[in-house]
Short mmCIF file of C-alpha atoms in Angstrom, two decimals:
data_model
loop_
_atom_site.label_atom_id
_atom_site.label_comp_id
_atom_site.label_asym_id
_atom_site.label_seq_id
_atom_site.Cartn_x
_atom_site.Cartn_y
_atom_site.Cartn_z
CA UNK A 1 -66.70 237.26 228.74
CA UNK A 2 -65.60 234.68 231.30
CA UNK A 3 -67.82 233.24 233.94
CA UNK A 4 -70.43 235.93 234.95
CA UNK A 5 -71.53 233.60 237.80
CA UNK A 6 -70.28 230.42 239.65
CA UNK A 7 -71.73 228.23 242.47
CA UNK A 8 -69.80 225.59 244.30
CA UNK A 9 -71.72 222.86 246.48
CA UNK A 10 -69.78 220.89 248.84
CA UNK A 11 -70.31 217.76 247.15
CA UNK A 12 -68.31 218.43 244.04
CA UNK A 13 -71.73 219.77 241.87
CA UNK A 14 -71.59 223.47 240.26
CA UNK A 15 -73.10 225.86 238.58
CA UNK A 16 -72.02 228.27 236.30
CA UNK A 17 -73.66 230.84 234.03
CA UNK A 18 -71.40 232.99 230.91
CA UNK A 19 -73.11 236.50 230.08
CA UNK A 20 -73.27 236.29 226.60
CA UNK A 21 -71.56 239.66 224.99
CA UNK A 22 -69.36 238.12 222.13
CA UNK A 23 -69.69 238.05 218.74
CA UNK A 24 -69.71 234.45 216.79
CA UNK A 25 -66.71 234.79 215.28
CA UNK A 26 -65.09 235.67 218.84
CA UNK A 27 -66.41 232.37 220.50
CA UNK A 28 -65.47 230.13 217.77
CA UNK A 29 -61.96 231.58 218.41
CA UNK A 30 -61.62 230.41 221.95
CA UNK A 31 -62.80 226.41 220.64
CA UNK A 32 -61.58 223.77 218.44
CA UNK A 33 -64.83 222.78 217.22
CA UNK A 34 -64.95 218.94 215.54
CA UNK A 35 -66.63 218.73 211.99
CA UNK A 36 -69.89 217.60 213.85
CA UNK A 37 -70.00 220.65 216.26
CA UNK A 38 -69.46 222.92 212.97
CA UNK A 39 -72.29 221.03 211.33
CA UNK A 40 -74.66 221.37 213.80
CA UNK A 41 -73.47 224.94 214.38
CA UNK A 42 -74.62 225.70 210.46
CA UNK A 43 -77.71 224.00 211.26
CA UNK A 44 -79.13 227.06 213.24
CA UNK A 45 -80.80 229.95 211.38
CA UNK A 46 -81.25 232.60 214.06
CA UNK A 47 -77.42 234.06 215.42
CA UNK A 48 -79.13 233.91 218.81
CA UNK A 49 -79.27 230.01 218.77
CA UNK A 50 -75.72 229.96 217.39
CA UNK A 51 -74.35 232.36 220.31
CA UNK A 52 -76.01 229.78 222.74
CA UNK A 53 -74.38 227.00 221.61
CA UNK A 54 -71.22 228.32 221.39
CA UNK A 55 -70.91 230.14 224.64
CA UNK A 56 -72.35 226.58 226.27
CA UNK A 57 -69.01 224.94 225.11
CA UNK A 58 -67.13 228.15 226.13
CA UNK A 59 -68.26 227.64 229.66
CA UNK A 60 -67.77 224.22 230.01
CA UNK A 61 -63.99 224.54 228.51
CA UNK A 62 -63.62 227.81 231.19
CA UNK A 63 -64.61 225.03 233.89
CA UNK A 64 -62.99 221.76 232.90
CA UNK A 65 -60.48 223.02 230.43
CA UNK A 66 -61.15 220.44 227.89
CA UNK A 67 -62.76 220.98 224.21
CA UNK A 68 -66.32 219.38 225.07
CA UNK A 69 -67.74 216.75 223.09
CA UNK A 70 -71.64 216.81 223.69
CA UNK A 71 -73.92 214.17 222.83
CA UNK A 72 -77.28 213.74 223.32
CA UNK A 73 -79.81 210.80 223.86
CA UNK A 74 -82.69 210.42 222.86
CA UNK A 75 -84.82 212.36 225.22
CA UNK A 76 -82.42 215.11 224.89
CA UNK A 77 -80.06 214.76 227.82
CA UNK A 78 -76.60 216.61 227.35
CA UNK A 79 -74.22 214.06 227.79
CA UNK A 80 -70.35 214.57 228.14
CA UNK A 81 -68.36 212.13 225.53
CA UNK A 82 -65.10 212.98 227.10
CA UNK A 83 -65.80 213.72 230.81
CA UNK A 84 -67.11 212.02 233.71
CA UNK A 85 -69.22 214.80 234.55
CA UNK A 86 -73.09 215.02 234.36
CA UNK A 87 -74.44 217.83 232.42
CA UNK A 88 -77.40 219.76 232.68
CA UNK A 89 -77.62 223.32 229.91
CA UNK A 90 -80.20 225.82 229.80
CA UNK A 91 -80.22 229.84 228.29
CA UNK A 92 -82.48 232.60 227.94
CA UNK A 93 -81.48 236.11 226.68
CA UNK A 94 -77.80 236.94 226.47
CA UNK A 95 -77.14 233.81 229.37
CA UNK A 96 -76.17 230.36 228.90
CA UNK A 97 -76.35 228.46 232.63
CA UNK A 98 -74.90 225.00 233.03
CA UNK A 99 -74.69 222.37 236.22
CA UNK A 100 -71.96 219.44 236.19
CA UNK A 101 -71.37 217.10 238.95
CA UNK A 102 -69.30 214.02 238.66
CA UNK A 103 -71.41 212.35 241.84
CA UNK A 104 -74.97 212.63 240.66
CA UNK A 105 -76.96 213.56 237.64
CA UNK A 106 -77.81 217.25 237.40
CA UNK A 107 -80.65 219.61 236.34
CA UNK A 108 -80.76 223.65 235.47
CA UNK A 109 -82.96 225.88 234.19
CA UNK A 110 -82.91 229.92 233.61
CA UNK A 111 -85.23 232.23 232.35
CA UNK A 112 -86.02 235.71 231.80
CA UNK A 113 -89.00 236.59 233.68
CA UNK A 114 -92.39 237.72 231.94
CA UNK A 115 -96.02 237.53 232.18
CA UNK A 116 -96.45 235.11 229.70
CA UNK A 117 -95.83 232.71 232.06
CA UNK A 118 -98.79 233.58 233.68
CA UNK A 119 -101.09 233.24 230.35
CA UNK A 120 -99.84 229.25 230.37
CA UNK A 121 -99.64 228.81 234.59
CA UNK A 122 -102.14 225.82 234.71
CA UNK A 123 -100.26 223.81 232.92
CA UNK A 124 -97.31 223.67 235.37
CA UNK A 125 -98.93 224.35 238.47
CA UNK A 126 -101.63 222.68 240.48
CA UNK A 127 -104.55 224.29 242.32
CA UNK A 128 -102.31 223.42 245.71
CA UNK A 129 -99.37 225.19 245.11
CA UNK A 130 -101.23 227.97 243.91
CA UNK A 131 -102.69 228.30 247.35
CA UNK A 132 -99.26 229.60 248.76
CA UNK A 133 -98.54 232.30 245.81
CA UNK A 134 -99.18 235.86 247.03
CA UNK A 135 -101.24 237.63 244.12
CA UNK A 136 -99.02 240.27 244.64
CA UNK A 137 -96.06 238.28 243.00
CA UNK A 138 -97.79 235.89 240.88
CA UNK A 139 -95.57 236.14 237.87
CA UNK A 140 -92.31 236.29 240.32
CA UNK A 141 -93.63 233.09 241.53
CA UNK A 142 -94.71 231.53 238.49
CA UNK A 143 -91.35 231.85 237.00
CA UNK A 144 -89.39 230.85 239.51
CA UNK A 145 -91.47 227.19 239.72
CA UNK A 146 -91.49 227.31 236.20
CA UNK A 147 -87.85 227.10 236.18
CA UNK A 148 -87.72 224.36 239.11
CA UNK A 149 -90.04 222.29 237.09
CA UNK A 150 -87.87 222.28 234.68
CA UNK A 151 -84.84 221.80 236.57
CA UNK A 152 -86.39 218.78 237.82
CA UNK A 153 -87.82 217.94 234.35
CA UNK A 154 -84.14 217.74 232.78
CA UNK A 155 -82.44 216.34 236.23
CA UNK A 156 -85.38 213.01 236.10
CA UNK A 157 -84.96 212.58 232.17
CA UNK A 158 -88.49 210.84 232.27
CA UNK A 159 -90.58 211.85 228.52
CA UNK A 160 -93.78 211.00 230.43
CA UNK A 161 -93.90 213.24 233.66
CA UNK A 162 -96.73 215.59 233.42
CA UNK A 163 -96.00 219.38 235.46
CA UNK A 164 -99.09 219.65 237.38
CA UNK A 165 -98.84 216.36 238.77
CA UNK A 166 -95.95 214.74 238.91
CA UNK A 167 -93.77 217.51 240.24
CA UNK A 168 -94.55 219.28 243.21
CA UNK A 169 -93.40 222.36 244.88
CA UNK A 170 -93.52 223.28 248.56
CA UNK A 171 -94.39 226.20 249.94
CA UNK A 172 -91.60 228.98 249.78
CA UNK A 173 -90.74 232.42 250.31
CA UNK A 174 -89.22 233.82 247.00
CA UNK A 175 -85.74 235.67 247.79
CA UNK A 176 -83.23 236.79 245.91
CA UNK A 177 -81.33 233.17 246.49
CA UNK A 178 -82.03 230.42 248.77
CA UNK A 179 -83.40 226.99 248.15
CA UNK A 180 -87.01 225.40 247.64
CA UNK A 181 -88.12 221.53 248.20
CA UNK A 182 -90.17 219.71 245.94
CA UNK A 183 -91.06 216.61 244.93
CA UNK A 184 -91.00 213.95 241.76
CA UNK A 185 -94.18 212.16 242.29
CA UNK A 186 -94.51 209.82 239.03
CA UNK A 187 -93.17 206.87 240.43
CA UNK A 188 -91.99 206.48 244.14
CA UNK A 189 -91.85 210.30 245.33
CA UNK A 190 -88.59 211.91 245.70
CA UNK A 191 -87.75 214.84 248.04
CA UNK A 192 -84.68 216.87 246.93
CA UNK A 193 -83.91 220.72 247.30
CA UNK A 194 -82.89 222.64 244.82
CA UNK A 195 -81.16 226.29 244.76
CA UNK A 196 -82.87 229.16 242.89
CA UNK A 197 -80.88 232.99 242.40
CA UNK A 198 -83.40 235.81 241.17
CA UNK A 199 -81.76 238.93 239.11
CA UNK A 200 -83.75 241.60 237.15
CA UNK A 201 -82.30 239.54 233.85
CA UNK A 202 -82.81 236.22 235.03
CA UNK A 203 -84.65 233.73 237.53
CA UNK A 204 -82.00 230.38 237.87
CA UNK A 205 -83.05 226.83 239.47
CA UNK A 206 -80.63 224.14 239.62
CA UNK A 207 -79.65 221.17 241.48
CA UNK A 208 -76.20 219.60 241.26
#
């Protein structure tokens, strides 16, 4: 299907997320996919994986209408060969999500949200934020910084930044959409906001 979602920010940045319903064969009709993409395509064992990757350059065609060349470095930043926008790509089940920006470098995350989060919560969140999260909503909560964290994670391309430490979240009140500050404490600390939607399918942070 087309765009299931789209988000526009004033300063040229957007999100966009593509409900994935197609079969392979039916997104590898809509692209003209180089003998690299095809490669890499072959590379993936599970359908699911090839779906993902598929719809992802689906999306970004809808957007930009252009046949996207991806590359990636070495810490595993998307990067645009033939565009001069920023790229950020995330997916959980049946959704690919993307943010592009041609101002400033970008960062998304979306995931489906389950307790399991809450089996592995120490590792991502520190004693203070866990002050502010009703028990009532822990794994609500947990998911949603969970996907921040990794929003950030992908947006400050740094290898070395450690969850419960170097990225911080400020208190909140989880909504269905609206926007949380935090803050990317490795080296100088950085304040930004970024915008979060909550569904029943999916929890979405980005920043763009």
């Amino acid at each position: 299907m087309p765009q299931f979602l789209r988000k526009d920010n004033p300063n040229g940045g957007l999100m966009a997320v593509w409900h994935v319903t197609e079969e392979i064969d039916e997104l590898k009709d809509q692209l003209s996919l180089s003998d690299q993409d095809i490669q890499k395509l072959n590379s993936f064992k599970l359908d699911k994986r090839k779906l993902e990757f598929l719809a992802t350059r689906c999306l970004i065609k809808d957007i930009l209408g252009i046949e996207p060349k991806i590359d990636y470095q070495e810490t595993g930043r998307p990067v645009l060969r033939n565009s001069n926008y920023s790229l950020s790509i995330s997916h959980t089940q049946c959704y690919v999500a993307i943010a592009l920006s041609e101002n400033q470098q970008v960062g998304i995350d979306i995931e489906y949200p389950s307790e399991r989060v809450a089996r592995v919560y120490e590792r991502f969140i520190s004693t203070e934020e866990c002050s502010f999260i009703p028990a009532e909503n822990k794994i609500e909560y947990f998911t949603l910084i969970w996907c921040l964290k990794e929003a950030m994670y992908k947006l400050f391309d740094e290898k070395s930044v450690i969850f419960n430490r170097d990225l911080k979240c400020m208190p909140f009140v989880l909504q269905d959409e609206g926007i949380v500050e935090a803050l990317y404490c490795l080296q100088n600390d950085i304040s930004l906001q970024y915008r979060y939607i909550t569904t029943n399918e999916f929890y979405l942070v980005y920043h763009c």
